[in-house]
mmCIF file of C-alpha atoms in Angstrom:
data_model
loop_
_atom_site.group_PDB
_atom_site.id
_atom_site.type_symbol
_atom_site.label_atom_id
_atom_site.label_comp_id
_atom_site.label_asym_id
_atom_site.label_seq_id
_atom_site.Cartn_x
_atom_site.Cartn_y
_atom_site.Cartn_z
ATOM 1 C CA MET A 1 -14.348 -0.639 27.254
ATOM 2 C CA ASP A 2 -13.759 1.475 24.098
ATOM 3 C CA LEU A 3 -12.528 -1.291 21.929
ATOM 4 C CA SER A 4 -14.028 -2.199 18.630
ATOM 5 C CA GLN A 5 -15.764 -5.593 18.390
ATOM 6 C CA ARG A 6 -12.975 -7.346 16.534
ATOM 7 C CA GLN A 7 -10.349 -6.006 19.228
ATOM 8 C CA ARG A 8 -12.698 -7.156 22.089
ATOM 9 C CA ASP A 9 -12.975 -10.695 20.360
ATOM 10 C CA LEU A 10 -9.292 -10.825 20.171
ATOM 11 C CA LEU A 11 -8.834 -9.719 23.732
ATOM 12 C CA PHE A 12 -11.228 -12.452 24.955
ATOM 13 C CA GLU A 13 -9.524 -15.053 22.584
ATOM 14 C CA TRP A 14 -6.221 -14.277 24.295
ATOM 15 C CA LEU A 15 -7.580 -13.994 27.711
ATOM 16 C CA PRO A 16 -10.841 -15.603 28.110
ATOM 17 C CA ASP A 17 -11.454 -14.404 31.751
ATOM 18 C CA ALA A 18 -10.256 -10.831 31.188
ATOM 19 C CA GLU A 19 -11.652 -8.254 33.385
ATOM 20 C CA VAL A 20 -10.871 -4.438 33.023
ATOM 21 C CA VAL A 21 -9.420 -3.123 36.202
ATOM 22 C CA THR A 22 -8.990 0.417 35.100
ATOM 23 C CA ASP A 23 -8.888 2.558 32.025
ATOM 24 C CA ARG A 24 -5.258 4.097 31.757
ATOM 25 C CA SER A 25 -6.041 6.056 28.565
ATOM 26 C CA TRP A 26 -4.414 9.642 28.453
ATOM 27 C CA GLY A 27 -7.322 11.061 26.636
ATOM 28 C CA GLN A 28 -5.475 11.112 23.289
ATOM 29 C CA VAL A 29 -7.520 10.877 20.074
ATOM 30 C CA GLY A 30 -8.177 7.100 19.334
ATOM 31 C CA THR A 31 -6.030 5.410 21.851
ATOM 32 C CA THR A 32 -7.333 3.174 24.483
ATOM 33 C CA VAL A 33 -5.089 1.679 27.358
ATOM 34 C CA LEU A 34 -6.698 -0.627 29.659
ATOM 35 C CA GLU A 35 -5.357 -2.454 32.798
ATOM 36 C CA VAL A 36 -6.791 -5.958 32.668
ATOM 37 C CA MET A 37 -6.675 -8.826 35.145
ATOM 38 C CA ALA A 38 -6.676 -12.542 33.776
ATOM 39 C CA GLY A 39 -5.679 -15.708 35.307
ATOM 40 C CA GLY A 40 -4.466 -14.058 38.288
ATOM 41 C CA SER A 41 -2.074 -11.756 36.416
ATOM 42 C CA ARG A 42 -2.234 -8.121 35.315
ATOM 43 C CA TYR A 43 -1.878 -7.090 31.691
ATOM 44 C CA ILE A 44 -2.112 -3.749 29.608
ATOM 45 C CA ALA A 45 -4.304 -3.800 26.481
ATOM 46 C CA LYS A 46 -3.598 -1.001 24.053
ATOM 47 C CA ALA A 47 -5.579 -0.246 20.886
ATOM 48 C CA GLY A 48 -6.071 2.327 18.509
ATOM 49 C CA ASN A 49 -9.383 3.469 16.383
ATOM 50 C CA ALA A 50 -9.574 5.215 13.038
ATOM 51 C CA GLN A 51 -8.730 8.608 14.495
ATOM 52 C CA ASP A 52 -5.343 7.171 15.892
ATOM 53 C CA HIS A 53 -2.598 7.633 13.156
ATOM 54 C CA HIS A 54 0.085 5.957 15.361
ATOM 55 C CA LEU A 55 -1.526 2.716 15.741
ATOM 56 C CA ALA A 56 -3.137 0.624 12.968
ATOM 57 C CA ARG A 57 -6.832 0.773 13.407
ATOM 58 C CA GLU A 58 -7.305 -3.044 14.161
ATOM 59 C CA LEU A 59 -4.170 -3.409 16.243
ATOM 60 C CA LEU A 60 -4.313 -4.731 19.901
ATOM 61 C CA LEU A 61 -1.177 -4.646 21.721
ATOM 62 C CA LEU A 62 -1.228 -6.844 24.936
ATOM 63 C CA THR A 63 1.650 -7.050 27.422
ATOM 64 C CA ARG A 64 2.159 -7.968 30.982
ATOM 65 C CA PHE A 65 1.585 -5.062 33.598
ATOM 66 C CA MET A 66 4.720 -3.756 35.209
ATOM 67 C CA PRO A 67 4.113 -1.834 38.314
ATOM 68 C CA GLY A 68 5.525 1.695 38.739
ATOM 69 C CA GLU A 69 4.667 5.146 38.562
ATOM 70 C CA LEU A 70 4.396 7.867 35.678
ATOM 71 C CA VAL A 71 7.527 10.228 36.196
ATOM 72 C CA GLN A 72 6.213 12.665 33.757
ATOM 73 C CA GLY A 73 5.712 15.973 35.714
ATOM 74 C CA SER A 74 7.475 14.735 38.702
ATOM 75 C CA ALA A 75 10.722 15.783 40.458
ATOM 76 C CA HIS A 76 12.225 12.599 38.995
ATOM 77 C CA GLU A 77 11.323 13.273 35.433
ATOM 78 C CA ARG A 78 14.878 14.865 34.557
ATOM 79 C CA LEU A 79 17.026 12.788 36.665
ATOM 80 C CA PRO A 80 19.503 10.417 34.856
ATOM 81 C CA GLU A 81 19.014 7.751 37.473
ATOM 82 C CA THR A 82 15.352 7.454 36.847
ATOM 83 C CA TYR A 83 16.053 6.197 33.424
ATOM 84 C CA ARG A 84 19.167 3.947 34.421
ATOM 85 C CA GLN A 85 16.750 2.316 36.943
ATOM 86 C CA ALA A 86 13.999 1.945 34.327
ATOM 87 C CA GLY A 87 16.426 0.033 31.934
ATOM 88 C CA GLY A 88 17.829 -2.188 34.697
ATOM 89 C CA ILE A 89 16.507 -5.642 35.493
ATOM 90 C CA ALA A 90 14.886 -6.159 38.676
#
């Protein structure tokens, strides 16, 4: 888990039973994206370090996981219907 001690402490404060399922980082400088299981739910935790100029260094964003597939590079990437569906409510 490539998080600072402060970010790790915050994650476990929010989700004491957090378990990292997979690292979903894209390899961009300083950004870590982890899929986490806790309390029977899946979450995404995103954090930046000192090299990440888009996220504050100590920021840890935590949100519920939404299943789906990345459309970047796929045949669906340029279809307007893809983005209408993404903006819809299931």
